[in-house]
Amino acid sequence: MLGKNIHSLFRGMRVSDFFFLGVLFANLLLVTYLGIGNYQNGIKVATSQDNGEEIVAWFGNLASKLEANEPIHPEACKPTDEENKFAKDIKVNQWKNCVEALFAAKGPFESYTNLLKPNGPAYSSKCNKHELLTSGSFIFEKLTINPAGAPSLSPLEPSEKIVSGLQIRLSLCDTGYYLIKIGEFKL
């Protein structure tokens, strides 16, 4: 009986009706596939944001460790006082060495990788749609206080000296190559 109902349902259909149903089914499959992909990318972005919040918290704890004269690991991230940065006897750490030590083996963030582009770097100097592997990487930017208005942002250069009072914004480069602000911290 069920077979007769199905047969009678399709008996009055034309070829164009079957074509329409085929296109409709293909669209449903495509939307489902894209929806699942976007959901998975959303989870990866949320996980990366959580990792970024842990990085911001680590730098927040760095300031309290400095005040308590506790040892800092990695030593390459220890800031120098602003007035001592030009002294001959004092070695001033550079940003490149700090960020490499943070994400290197035995660094506090060695397990943090680029979740959106597994072949891409965990951090980069800027979010650039011409460099496709920067999607999913952490972006560290220098905040410069502007007395006349909003602070200005600039990429942290590898040779930037790590001094006390340096203000940094951490962002995540998303799938559309726009920055997702995670947080700010001060050394």
CSV table of C-alpha atoms in Angstrom, one decimal:
chain,number,residue,atom,x,y,z
A,1,MET,CA,0.0,0.0,0.0
A,2,LEU,CA,2.9,2.4,0.8
A,3,GLY,CA,4.4,1.6,-2.6
A,4,LYS,CA,1.3,2.6,-4.4
A,5,ASN,CA,1.2,6.0,-2.5
A,6,ILE,CA,4.8,6.7,-3.4
A,7,HIS,CA,4.2,5.6,-7.0
A,8,SER,CA,1.2,7.9,-7.3
A,9,LEU,CA,3.1,10.8,-5.8
A,10,PHE,CA,5.9,10.6,-8.4
A,11,ARG,CA,3.6,9.8,-11.4
A,12,GLY,CA,2.4,13.4,-11.9
A,13,MET,CA,5.9,14.9,-11.7
A,14,ARG,CA,7.9,16.2,-14.7
A,15,VAL,CA,11.6,16.2,-15.3
A,16,SER,CA,11.9,19.8,-14.1
A,17,ASP,CA,10.3,18.8,-10.8
A,18,PHE,CA,12.9,16.1,-10.3
A,19,PHE,CA,15.6,18.6,-11.2
A,20,PHE,CA,14.2,21.1,-8.7
A,21,LEU,CA,14.2,18.4,-5.9
A,22,GLY,CA,17.8,17.5,-6.8
A,23,VAL,CA,19.0,21.1,-6.6
A,24,LEU,CA,17.0,21.5,-3.3
A,25,PHE,CA,18.7,18.4,-1.8
A,26,ALA,CA,22.1,19.5,-3.0
A,27,ASN,CA,21.6,22.9,-1.3
A,28,LEU,CA,20.5,21.3,1.9
A,29,LEU,CA,23.7,19.2,1.9
A,30,LEU,CA,25.9,22.3,1.2
A,31,VAL,CA,24.3,24.4,3.9
A,32,THR,CA,24.8,21.5,6.4
A,33,TYR,CA,28.4,21.0,5.4
A,34,LEU,CA,29.2,24.8,5.7
A,35,GLY,CA,27.3,25.0,9.0
A,36,ILE,CA,29.4,22.2,10.5
A,37,GLY,CA,32.6,23.8,9.2
A,38,ASN,CA,31.7,27.2,10.7
A,39,TYR,CA,30.7,25.6,14.0
A,40,GLN,CA,34.1,23.8,14.2
A,41,ASN,CA,35.9,27.1,13.3
A,42,GLY,CA,33.9,28.9,16.0
A,43,ILE,CA,35.0,26.3,18.6
A,44,LYS,CA,38.6,26.8,17.5
A,45,VAL,CA,38.4,30.6,17.8
A,46,ALA,CA,36.8,30.3,21.3
A,47,THR,CA,39.6,27.9,22.4
A,48,SER,CA,42.2,30.3,21.1
A,49,GLN,CA,40.5,33.2,22.9
A,50,ASP,CA,40.6,31.2,26.1
A,51,ASN,CA,44.3,30.5,25.5
A,52,GLY,CA,44.9,34.2,24.9
A,53,GLU,CA,43.2,35.1,28.2
A,54,GLU,CA,45.6,32.8,29.9
A,55,ILE,CA,48.5,34.6,28.2
A,56,VAL,CA,47.1,37.9,29.5
A,57,ALA,CA,46.8,36.5,33.0
A,58,TRP,CA,50.4,35.2,32.8
A,59,PHE,CA,51.6,38.7,32.0
A,60,GLY,CA,49.4,40.1,34.8
A,61,ASN,CA,51.1,37.6,37.3
A,62,LEU,CA,54.5,38.7,35.9
A,63,ALA,CA,54.0,42.2,37.4
A,64,SER,CA,53.2,40.8,40.8
A,65,LYS,CA,56.2,38.5,40.6
A,66,LEU,CA,58.4,41.5,39.8
A,67,GLU,CA,57.1,43.4,42.8
A,68,ALA,CA,57.8,40.4,45.1
A,69,ASN,CA,61.3,39.8,43.6
A,70,GLU,CA,60.3,36.2,42.6
A,71,PRO,CA,62.1,34.4,39.8
A,72,ILE,CA,60.6,34.8,36.4
A,73,HIS,CA,60.5,32.1,33.8
A,74,PRO,CA,61.4,32.7,31.0
A,75,GLU,CA,64.1,35.2,32.0
A,76,ALA,CA,63.9,36.7,28.5
A,77,CYS,CA,60.6,38.4,29.5
A,78,LYS,CA,61.9,40.2,32.5
A,79,PRO,CA,61.4,44.0,31.8
A,80,THR,CA,64.1,46.5,32.6
A,81,ASP,CA,63.3,49.8,34.4
A,82,GLU,CA,62.8,52.7,32.1
A,83,GLU,CA,65.6,54.7,33.6
A,84,ASN,CA,68.1,51.8,33.5
A,85,LYS,CA,67.5,50.8,29.8
A,86,PHE,CA,70.6,52.8,28.6
A,87,ALA,CA,73.0,51.7,31.4
A,88,LYS,CA,76.1,49.8,30.2
A,89,ASP,CA,76.0,47.0,32.7
A,90,ILE,CA,72.3,46.0,32.2
A,91,LYS,CA,71.2,43.7,29.4
A,92,VAL,CA,67.8,44.8,28.1
A,93,ASN,CA,65.6,42.0,26.9
A,94,GLN,CA,64.0,42.2,23.4
A,95,TRP,CA,60.5,41.3,22.5
A,96,LYS,CA,61.6,38.7,19.9
A,97,ASN,CA,63.5,36.7,22.6
A,98,CYS,CA,60.6,36.9,25.0
A,99,VAL,CA,57.9,35.8,22.7
A,100,GLU,CA,60.1,33.0,21.3
A,101,ALA,CA,60.8,31.8,24.8
A,102,LEU,CA,57.1,31.8,25.7
A,103,PHE,CA,56.0,29.5,22.9
A,104,ALA,CA,59.2,27.4,22.7
A,105,ALA,CA,59.7,24.0,24.2
A,106,LYS,CA,59.5,24.2,28.1
A,107,GLY,CA,57.9,27.6,27.7
A,108,PRO,CA,54.7,28.4,29.5
A,109,PHE,CA,52.7,28.3,26.2
A,110,GLU,CA,54.5,25.6,24.3
A,111,SER,CA,51.2,23.7,23.8
A,112,TYR,CA,49.5,26.7,22.2
A,113,THR,CA,49.3,26.4,18.5
A,114,ASN,CA,47.5,28.0,15.6
A,115,LEU,CA,44.2,26.1,15.8
A,116,LEU,CA,42.7,27.6,12.6
A,117,LYS,CA,45.8,27.0,10.4
A,118,PRO,CA,47.8,24.1,11.9
A,119,ASN,CA,50.8,25.0,9.6
A,120,GLY,CA,50.6,28.6,10.6
A,121,PRO,CA,52.5,30.3,13.4
A,122,ALA,CA,51.1,30.6,16.9
A,123,TYR,CA,51.9,34.3,16.9
A,124,SER,CA,52.7,36.8,14.2
A,125,SER,CA,53.4,40.5,14.0
A,126,LYS,CA,50.2,41.4,12.2
A,127,CYS,CA,47.0,40.0,10.8
A,128,ASN,CA,47.4,40.0,7.0
A,129,LYS,CA,45.0,38.5,4.5
A,130,HIS,CA,47.9,38.3,2.0
A,131,GLU,CA,49.7,35.9,4.3
A,132,LEU,CA,47.0,33.3,4.8
A,133,LEU,CA,48.7,31.4,7.6
A,134,THR,CA,48.3,34.4,10.0
A,135,SER,CA,44.7,33.4,10.5
A,136,GLY,CA,44.4,32.0,14.0
A,137,SER,CA,47.6,33.5,15.3
A,138,PHE,CA,48.1,35.7,18.3
A,139,ILE,CA,48.9,39.4,17.5
A,140,PHE,CA,50.8,41.4,20.1
A,141,GLU,CA,50.6,45.2,19.5
A,142,LYS,CA,52.2,48.1,21.3
A,143,LEU,CA,49.9,50.6,22.9
A,144,THR,CA,51.1,54.1,23.0
A,145,ILE,CA,49.2,56.5,25.1
A,146,ASN,CA,48.0,59.6,23.2
A,147,PRO,CA,47.2,62.6,25.5
A,148,ALA,CA,45.0,64.1,22.8
A,149,GLY,CA,42.7,61.0,22.3
A,150,ALA,CA,42.6,57.3,21.9
A,151,PRO,CA,45.9,55.3,22.3
A,152,SER,CA,47.7,54.4,19.1
A,153,LEU,CA,48.5,50.8,18.2
A,154,SER,CA,51.6,49.6,16.3
A,155,PRO,CA,53.0,46.1,15.8
A,156,LEU,CA,55.5,45.1,18.3
A,157,GLU,CA,58.8,45.0,16.5
A,158,PRO,CA,61.1,42.1,17.2
A,159,SER,CA,63.8,44.5,18.4
A,160,GLU,CA,61.5,46.3,20.8
A,161,LYS,CA,63.1,46.6,24.3
A,162,ILE,CA,61.1,45.2,27.1
A,163,VAL,CA,60.9,48.0,29.7
A,164,SER,CA,58.6,48.5,32.7
A,165,GLY,CA,55.5,50.3,31.7
A,166,LEU,CA,55.3,48.9,28.2
A,167,GLN,CA,51.6,48.5,27.3
A,168,ILE,CA,50.6,45.6,25.1
A,169,ARG,CA,47.3,44.5,23.5
A,170,LEU,CA,46.8,40.9,22.7
A,171,SER,CA,44.4,40.0,19.8
A,172,LEU,CA,43.6,37.0,17.7
A,173,CYS,CA,43.5,37.0,13.9
A,174,ASP,CA,40.2,35.4,13.0
A,175,THR,CA,39.1,33.6,9.8
A,176,GLY,CA,38.2,36.9,8.1
A,177,TYR,CA,41.6,38.4,9.0
A,178,TYR,CA,40.1,40.8,11.4
A,179,LEU,CA,41.4,41.3,15.0
A,180,ILE,CA,39.5,39.9,17.9
A,181,LYS,CA,40.7,41.8,21.0
A,182,ILE,CA,41.5,39.5,23.9
A,183,GLY,CA,43.0,41.9,26.5
A,184,GLU,CA,45.7,44.4,27.4
A,185,PHE,CA,48.5,44.2,29.9
A,186,LYS,CA,51.3,46.4,31.2
A,187,LEU,CA,54.8,45.2,32.0
